[in-house]
């Protein structure tokens, strides 16, 4: 495995492997089993896997946790090596955003609801850094986790709108044994908060159970989820949206929809979602 920190070295190295299918897993580090699932998916479909580790400052708001975001590069590097990653790309902020950088990518309507309504500028930063990383790596396939559902939608739209020759694959959310969605931010939770955080997935899965039993009214499904969310400190949203447009889903549900939630437990903001697919109980695969 190679660890590379500059764009020039990355391009030089990848130029020697252009006859191979390149898979790309963009991360902000502090890797967990969710990231490992993305790497595994890439290795199953690609000849060479690149993992980027970069805590992107432009997607954090002024009061958010950029300085406190968990970092452990040596641990991440070891995990990547053991997982069979070919290249770890770990640029610093000056390499990604050189002096006098001023060109940003502005996403559209997909970025305005859900998390976008509470984190102004977040998806502008996400779209910009992902586009830059795509240009740096030039992968054939890029892998993202379903937990970041809105991010996946924004990235898929960007790839289509900008004619980027990259396939986007969304990998199902990886969960702890008690169903808490894996996240690097889970480490912020103390023992008591960790238990209360389970209210989020508990509410989503309760609503999904009713959906599988035949309930198709969005308002009722949301109300069922809300019954379990009293334990969080601040609920930002619990919504059912169309899986493609992210617009509020219409009742009765006849098309794939995403049940999405964001809440604070203590000072930690957590997100989660489940896909509701009326046509079948089979897992919904998100594709371009």
mmCIF file of C-alpha atoms in Angstrom:
data_model
loop_
_atom_site.group_PDB
_atom_site.id
_atom_site.type_symbol
_atom_site.label_atom_id
_atom_site.label_comp_id
_atom_site.label_asym_id
_atom_site.label_seq_id
_atom_site.Cartn_x
_atom_site.Cartn_y
_atom_site.Cartn_z
ATOM 1 C CA UNK A 1 0.000 0.000 0.000
ATOM 2 C CA UNK A 2 1.165 3.513 -0.804
ATOM 3 C CA UNK A 3 0.363 6.607 1.241
ATOM 4 C CA UNK A 4 0.339 9.701 -0.970
ATOM 5 C CA UNK A 5 -0.109 13.308 0.118
ATOM 6 C CA UNK A 6 0.137 15.347 -3.095
ATOM 7 C CA UNK A 7 -1.993 15.517 -6.215
ATOM 8 C CA UNK A 8 1.041 15.342 -8.487
ATOM 9 C CA UNK A 9 2.281 12.099 -6.943
ATOM 10 C CA UNK A 10 -1.231 10.650 -6.966
ATOM 11 C CA UNK A 11 -1.674 11.383 -10.675
ATOM 12 C CA UNK A 12 1.762 10.041 -11.509
ATOM 13 C CA UNK A 13 1.070 6.818 -9.641
ATOM 14 C CA UNK A 14 -2.400 6.299 -11.092
ATOM 15 C CA UNK A 15 -1.187 7.036 -14.613
ATOM 16 C CA UNK A 16 0.660 3.737 -14.453
ATOM 17 C CA UNK A 17 -2.579 1.902 -13.642
ATOM 18 C CA UNK A 18 -4.963 3.294 -16.248
ATOM 19 C CA UNK A 19 -5.521 -0.191 -17.667
ATOM 20 C CA UNK A 20 -7.094 -1.112 -14.323
ATOM 21 C CA UNK A 21 -10.540 -0.391 -12.931
ATOM 22 C CA UNK A 22 -10.089 2.145 -10.144
ATOM 23 C CA UNK A 23 -12.456 2.247 -7.174
ATOM 24 C CA UNK A 24 -12.586 5.247 -4.850
ATOM 25 C CA UNK A 25 -13.777 5.572 -1.254
ATOM 26 C CA UNK A 26 -13.733 9.195 -0.019
ATOM 27 C CA UNK A 27 -13.623 9.484 3.787
ATOM 28 C CA UNK A 28 -12.872 11.957 6.545
ATOM 29 C CA UNK A 29 -10.967 9.291 8.437
ATOM 30 C CA UNK A 30 -11.488 7.712 11.855
ATOM 31 C CA UNK A 31 -12.532 4.628 9.956
ATOM 32 C CA UNK A 32 -15.096 2.112 11.211
ATOM 33 C CA UNK A 33 -16.852 -0.967 9.839
ATOM 34 C CA UNK A 34 -19.068 1.204 7.650
ATOM 35 C CA UNK A 35 -15.999 2.456 5.818
ATOM 36 C CA UNK A 36 -14.656 -1.090 5.668
ATOM 37 C CA UNK A 37 -17.862 -2.149 3.901
ATOM 38 C CA UNK A 38 -17.233 0.531 1.261
ATOM 39 C CA UNK A 39 -13.670 -0.686 0.806
ATOM 40 C CA UNK A 40 -14.875 -4.282 0.543
ATOM 41 C CA UNK A 41 -17.432 -3.271 -2.091
ATOM 42 C CA UNK A 42 -14.733 -1.476 -4.051
ATOM 43 C CA UNK A 43 -12.315 -4.380 -3.907
ATOM 44 C CA UNK A 44 -15.060 -6.734 -5.110
ATOM 45 C CA UNK A 45 -15.653 -4.654 -8.250
ATOM 46 C CA UNK A 46 -12.339 -2.947 -8.948
ATOM 47 C CA UNK A 47 -8.721 -3.835 -9.556
ATOM 48 C CA UNK A 48 -7.341 -1.025 -7.431
ATOM 49 C CA UNK A 49 -8.899 0.843 -4.513
ATOM 50 C CA UNK A 50 -8.030 4.391 -3.459
ATOM 51 C CA UNK A 51 -9.168 5.692 -0.073
ATOM 52 C CA UNK A 52 -8.927 9.399 0.651
ATOM 53 C CA UNK A 53 -8.587 10.630 4.225
ATOM 54 C CA UNK A 54 -9.317 14.328 4.448
ATOM 55 C CA UNK A 55 -11.336 16.268 7.022
ATOM 56 C CA UNK A 56 -12.881 18.818 4.700
ATOM 57 C CA UNK A 57 -13.083 22.254 6.343
ATOM 58 C CA UNK A 58 -15.517 23.726 3.822
ATOM 59 C CA UNK A 59 -18.388 21.460 4.859
ATOM 60 C CA UNK A 60 -18.287 22.531 8.516
ATOM 61 C CA UNK A 61 -20.167 25.552 9.772
ATOM 62 C CA UNK A 62 -18.525 28.120 12.099
ATOM 63 C CA UNK A 63 -20.045 26.521 15.219
ATOM 64 C CA UNK A 64 -19.565 22.888 14.153
ATOM 65 C CA UNK A 65 -16.985 20.328 15.213
ATOM 66 C CA UNK A 66 -14.136 20.746 12.700
ATOM 67 C CA UNK A 67 -11.387 21.097 15.316
ATOM 68 C CA UNK A 68 -12.810 18.298 17.460
ATOM 69 C CA UNK A 69 -13.590 15.880 14.632
ATOM 70 C CA UNK A 70 -11.935 12.543 15.528
ATOM 71 C CA UNK A 71 -8.613 11.830 13.860
ATOM 72 C CA UNK A 72 -6.267 8.854 14.111
ATOM 73 C CA UNK A 73 -4.299 8.610 10.901
ATOM 74 C CA UNK A 74 -1.937 5.806 11.913
ATOM 75 C CA UNK A 75 -4.897 3.641 12.914
ATOM 76 C CA UNK A 76 -6.706 4.468 9.651
ATOM 77 C CA UNK A 77 -3.596 3.678 7.626
ATOM 78 C CA UNK A 78 -3.246 0.294 9.350
ATOM 79 C CA UNK A 79 -6.916 -0.554 8.721
ATOM 80 C CA UNK A 80 -6.580 0.335 5.045
ATOM 81 C CA UNK A 81 -3.457 -1.775 4.671
ATOM 82 C CA UNK A 82 -5.165 -4.766 6.296
ATOM 83 C CA UNK A 83 -8.242 -4.257 4.070
ATOM 84 C CA UNK A 84 -6.212 -4.446 0.863
ATOM 85 C CA UNK A 85 -6.335 -0.774 -0.133
ATOM 86 C CA UNK A 86 -3.796 0.083 -2.827
ATOM 87 C CA UNK A 87 -3.468 3.835 -2.175
ATOM 88 C CA UNK A 88 -4.306 6.054 0.777
ATOM 89 C CA UNK A 89 -4.539 9.653 -0.392
ATOM 90 C CA UNK A 90 -4.096 11.960 2.594
ATOM 91 C CA UNK A 91 -3.633 15.554 1.442
ATOM 92 C CA UNK A 92 -3.535 18.498 3.820
ATOM 93 C CA UNK A 93 -5.883 21.449 3.494
ATOM 94 C CA UNK A 94 -3.365 23.526 1.511
ATOM 95 C CA UNK A 95 -3.075 20.768 -1.086
ATOM 96 C CA UNK A 96 -6.850 20.660 -1.612
ATOM 97 C CA UNK A 97 -7.502 24.382 -1.181
ATOM 98 C CA UNK A 98 -4.412 26.276 -2.308
ATOM 99 C CA UNK A 99 -3.892 29.952 -1.513
ATOM 100 C CA UNK A 100 -6.566 32.255 -2.966
ATOM 101 C CA UNK A 101 -8.903 29.340 -3.732
ATOM 102 C CA UNK A 102 -12.312 30.795 -4.635
ATOM 103 C CA UNK A 103 -14.162 28.378 -6.943
ATOM 104 C CA UNK A 104 -16.987 26.434 -5.310
ATOM 105 C CA UNK A 105 -19.634 24.092 -6.672
ATOM 106 C CA UNK A 106 -23.184 25.127 -5.778
ATOM 107 C CA UNK A 107 -25.682 22.232 -5.574
ATOM 108 C CA UNK A 108 -29.363 22.842 -6.255
ATOM 109 C CA UNK A 109 -32.680 21.833 -4.733
ATOM 110 C CA UNK A 110 -31.457 18.460 -3.444
ATOM 111 C CA UNK A 111 -29.221 20.295 -0.979
ATOM 112 C CA UNK A 112 -31.896 22.563 0.502
ATOM 113 C CA UNK A 113 -34.064 20.190 2.544
ATOM 114 C CA UNK A 114 -33.290 17.783 5.414
ATOM 115 C CA UNK A 115 -29.721 18.434 6.625
ATOM 116 C CA UNK A 116 -29.317 21.276 4.150
ATOM 117 C CA UNK A 117 -31.984 23.282 5.958
ATOM 118 C CA UNK A 118 -30.015 23.102 9.218
ATOM 119 C CA UNK A 119 -26.440 23.253 7.902
ATOM 120 C CA UNK A 120 -26.145 26.215 5.512
ATOM 121 C CA UNK A 121 -23.269 25.755 3.084
ATOM 122 C CA UNK A 122 -22.627 22.145 4.111
ATOM 123 C CA UNK A 123 -23.459 20.558 0.768
ATOM 124 C CA UNK A 124 -21.654 23.340 -1.089
ATOM 125 C CA UNK A 125 -18.535 22.172 0.709
ATOM 126 C CA UNK A 126 -19.357 18.502 0.132
ATOM 127 C CA UNK A 127 -20.004 18.931 -3.591
ATOM 128 C CA UNK A 128 -16.854 21.007 -4.040
ATOM 129 C CA UNK A 129 -14.503 18.627 -2.270
ATOM 130 C CA UNK A 130 -16.016 15.494 -3.828
ATOM 131 C CA UNK A 131 -15.749 17.022 -7.303
ATOM 132 C CA UNK A 132 -12.133 17.983 -6.619
ATOM 133 C CA UNK A 133 -11.328 14.494 -5.320
ATOM 134 C CA UNK A 134 -13.003 12.944 -8.370
ATOM 135 C CA UNK A 135 -10.786 15.095 -10.601
ATOM 136 C CA UNK A 136 -7.714 14.123 -8.614
ATOM 137 C CA UNK A 137 -8.378 10.361 -8.525
ATOM 138 C CA UNK A 138 -10.407 9.988 -11.744
ATOM 139 C CA UNK A 139 -12.000 6.733 -10.552
ATOM 140 C CA UNK A 140 -14.240 4.425 -12.545
ATOM 141 C CA UNK A 141 -16.510 3.795 -9.552
ATOM 142 C CA UNK A 142 -16.968 5.704 -6.278
ATOM 143 C CA UNK A 143 -18.552 4.202 -3.168
ATOM 144 C CA UNK A 144 -20.670 6.025 -0.577
ATOM 145 C CA UNK A 145 -22.656 4.918 2.471
ATOM 146 C CA UNK A 146 -26.441 5.051 2.597
ATOM 147 C CA UNK A 147 -26.320 6.617 6.074
ATOM 148 C CA UNK A 148 -25.408 9.872 4.333
ATOM 149 C CA UNK A 149 -28.466 9.585 2.127
ATOM 150 C CA UNK A 150 -28.782 13.229 1.120
ATOM 151 C CA UNK A 151 -25.069 13.422 0.367
ATOM 152 C CA UNK A 152 -25.453 10.440 -1.955
ATOM 153 C CA UNK A 153 -28.305 12.178 -3.780
ATOM 154 C CA UNK A 154 -26.304 15.393 -4.179
ATOM 155 C CA UNK A 155 -23.258 13.517 -5.480
ATOM 156 C CA UNK A 156 -25.294 11.429 -7.944
ATOM 157 C CA UNK A 157 -26.917 14.607 -9.313
ATOM 158 C CA UNK A 158 -23.534 16.321 -9.595
ATOM 159 C CA UNK A 159 -22.083 13.403 -11.568
ATOM 160 C CA UNK A 160 -24.978 13.488 -14.022
ATOM 161 C CA UNK A 161 -25.097 17.280 -14.342
ATOM 162 C CA UNK A 162 -21.340 17.629 -14.911
ATOM 163 C CA UNK A 163 -21.036 14.591 -17.206
ATOM 164 C CA UNK A 164 -18.476 12.925 -14.966
ATOM 165 C CA UNK A 165 -17.665 9.388 -16.220
ATOM 166 C CA UNK A 166 -18.012 7.836 -12.763
ATOM 167 C CA UNK A 167 -20.442 5.227 -11.494
ATOM 168 C CA UNK A 168 -21.782 5.980 -8.018
ATOM 169 C CA UNK A 169 -22.501 2.975 -5.805
ATOM 170 C CA UNK A 170 -24.392 3.370 -2.535
ATOM 171 C CA UNK A 171 -23.632 0.715 0.091
ATOM 172 C CA UNK A 172 -26.252 -0.094 2.778
ATOM 173 C CA UNK A 173 -25.759 1.402 6.231
ATOM 174 C CA UNK A 174 -23.661 -0.701 8.578
ATOM 175 C CA UNK A 175 -25.037 -0.884 12.111
ATOM 176 C CA UNK A 176 -23.850 -1.854 15.565
ATOM 177 C CA UNK A 177 -25.421 -5.038 17.005
ATOM 178 C CA UNK A 178 -28.023 -2.842 18.757
ATOM 179 C CA UNK A 179 -28.844 -1.146 15.412
ATOM 180 C CA UNK A 180 -27.166 2.197 16.027
ATOM 181 C CA UNK A 181 -25.887 3.417 12.656
ATOM 182 C CA UNK A 182 -22.098 3.444 12.615
ATOM 183 C CA UNK A 183 -20.601 6.924 12.547
ATOM 184 C CA UNK A 184 -17.260 8.453 13.438
ATOM 185 C CA UNK A 185 -19.195 10.861 15.656
ATOM 186 C CA UNK A 186 -20.483 8.012 17.851
ATOM 187 C CA UNK A 187 -17.242 8.295 19.804
ATOM 188 C CA UNK A 188 -18.471 11.631 21.186
ATOM 189 C CA UNK A 189 -21.263 9.856 23.075
ATOM 190 C CA UNK A 190 -20.808 8.910 26.703
ATOM 191 C CA UNK A 191 -22.348 5.676 27.978
ATOM 192 C CA UNK A 192 -25.685 7.266 28.915
ATOM 193 C CA UNK A 193 -25.932 9.201 25.650
ATOM 194 C CA UNK A 194 -25.024 6.084 23.672
ATOM 195 C CA UNK A 195 -28.076 4.339 25.109
ATOM 196 C CA UNK A 196 -30.364 7.264 24.396
ATOM 197 C CA UNK A 197 -29.053 7.497 20.830
ATOM 198 C CA UNK A 198 -30.731 4.155 20.134
ATOM 199 C CA UNK A 199 -34.055 6.014 20.137
ATOM 200 C CA UNK A 200 -33.301 7.195 16.591
ATOM 201 C CA UNK A 201 -32.934 3.766 14.992
ATOM 202 C CA UNK A 202 -35.670 2.388 17.270
ATOM 203 C CA UNK A 203 -38.107 4.947 15.896
ATOM 204 C CA UNK A 204 -37.123 4.316 12.287
ATOM 205 C CA UNK A 205 -37.406 0.562 12.597
ATOM 206 C CA UNK A 206 -40.763 0.834 14.393
ATOM 207 C CA UNK A 207 -42.113 2.865 11.484
ATOM 208 C CA UNK A 208 -40.609 0.436 8.994
ATOM 209 C CA UNK A 209 -42.331 -2.478 10.763
ATOM 210 C CA UNK A 210 -45.689 -0.739 10.345
ATOM 211 C CA UNK A 211 -44.852 -0.030 6.723
ATOM 212 C CA UNK A 212 -44.117 -3.717 6.127
ATOM 213 C CA UNK A 213 -47.421 -4.527 7.814
ATOM 214 C CA UNK A 214 -49.203 -2.423 5.222
ATOM 215 C CA UNK A 215 -49.285 1.164 6.517
ATOM 216 C CA UNK A 216 -48.811 3.618 3.629
ATOM 217 C CA UNK A 217 -49.775 6.969 5.171
ATOM 218 C CA UNK A 218 -46.701 9.129 5.683
ATOM 219 C CA UNK A 219 -48.195 11.042 8.591
ATOM 220 C CA UNK A 220 -48.912 7.843 10.514
ATOM 221 C CA UNK A 221 -45.476 6.393 9.851
ATOM 222 C CA UNK A 222 -43.802 9.602 11.013
ATOM 223 C CA UNK A 223 -45.984 9.666 14.126
ATOM 224 C CA UNK A 224 -44.943 6.094 14.945
ATOM 225 C CA UNK A 225 -41.278 7.040 14.645
ATOM 226 C CA UNK A 226 -41.774 10.152 16.783
ATOM 227 C CA UNK A 227 -43.134 8.071 19.662
ATOM 228 C CA UNK A 228 -39.639 6.704 20.192
ATOM 229 C CA UNK A 229 -37.733 9.954 19.886
ATOM 230 C CA UNK A 230 -38.451 11.537 23.255
ATOM 231 C CA UNK A 231 -35.067 10.375 24.541
ATOM 232 C CA UNK A 232 -33.070 12.602 22.179
ATOM 233 C CA UNK A 233 -32.195 16.099 23.339
ATOM 234 C CA UNK A 234 -33.232 17.890 20.163
ATOM 235 C CA UNK A 235 -34.973 16.447 17.134
ATOM 236 C CA UNK A 236 -34.146 18.419 13.997
ATOM 237 C CA UNK A 237 -36.321 16.475 11.591
ATOM 238 C CA UNK A 238 -38.111 13.226 10.943
ATOM 239 C CA UNK A 239 -39.382 13.131 7.360
ATOM 240 C CA UNK A 240 -40.328 10.778 4.562
ATOM 241 C CA UNK A 241 -39.030 11.954 1.205
ATOM 242 C CA UNK A 242 -39.030 10.668 -2.345
ATOM 243 C CA UNK A 243 -35.841 8.649 -2.814
ATOM 244 C CA UNK A 244 -34.903 10.455 -6.028
ATOM 245 C CA UNK A 245 -36.089 14.049 -5.624
ATOM 246 C CA UNK A 246 -35.949 14.324 -1.789
ATOM 247 C CA UNK A 247 -39.268 16.155 -1.967
ATOM 248 C CA UNK A 248 -41.857 15.230 0.686
ATOM 249 C CA UNK A 249 -43.347 11.859 -0.223
ATOM 250 C CA UNK A 250 -47.054 11.700 -0.977
ATOM 251 C CA UNK A 251 -49.543 9.464 0.801
ATOM 252 C CA UNK A 252 -50.315 6.717 0.192
ATOM 253 C CA UNK A 253 -46.741 5.651 -0.561
ATOM 254 C CA UNK A 254 -46.492 4.090 -3.998
ATOM 255 C CA UNK A 255 -42.847 4.776 -4.824
ATOM 256 C CA UNK A 256 -39.564 4.200 -2.983
ATOM 257 C CA UNK A 257 -39.130 6.712 -0.189
ATOM 258 C CA UNK A 258 -36.579 7.425 2.513
ATOM 259 C CA UNK A 259 -37.517 7.807 6.166
ATOM 260 C CA UNK A 260 -34.841 10.213 7.415
ATOM 261 C CA UNK A 261 -34.037 11.606 10.842
ATOM 262 C CA UNK A 262 -31.511 13.952 12.429
ATOM 263 C CA UNK A 263 -31.238 14.622 16.147
ATOM 264 C CA UNK A 264 -28.871 15.800 18.840
ATOM 265 C CA UNK A 265 -28.005 13.511 21.718
ATOM 266 C CA UNK A 266 -26.022 15.619 24.128
ATOM 267 C CA UNK A 267 -23.933 17.836 21.859
ATOM 268 C CA UNK A 268 -23.627 15.178 19.153
ATOM 269 C CA UNK A 269 -25.625 15.437 15.956
ATOM 270 C CA UNK A 270 -26.611 12.043 14.513
ATOM 271 C CA UNK A 271 -28.393 11.130 11.286
ATOM 272 C CA UNK A 272 -30.013 7.920 10.105
ATOM 273 C CA UNK A 273 -32.453 6.678 7.475
ATOM 274 C CA UNK A 274 -34.269 3.645 6.159
ATOM 275 C CA UNK A 275 -35.589 2.999 2.656
ATOM 276 C CA UNK A 276 -39.295 2.206 2.314
ATOM 277 C CA UNK A 277 -40.017 0.341 -0.914
ATOM 278 C CA UNK A 278 -43.727 -0.279 -1.533
ATOM 279 C CA UNK A 279 -43.273 -2.726 -4.421
ATOM 280 C CA UNK A 280 -41.321 -5.309 -2.481
ATOM 281 C CA UNK A 281 -39.709 -6.026 0.861
ATOM 282 C CA UNK A 282 -36.392 -6.583 -0.900
ATOM 283 C CA UNK A 283 -33.649 -4.137 -0.069
ATOM 284 C CA UNK A 284 -33.774 -1.035 -2.215
ATOM 285 C CA UNK A 285 -30.586 -0.563 -4.237
ATOM 286 C CA UNK A 286 -29.839 3.022 -5.199
ATOM 287 C CA UNK A 287 -28.513 3.324 -8.747
ATOM 288 C CA UNK A 288 -27.963 6.074 -11.271
#
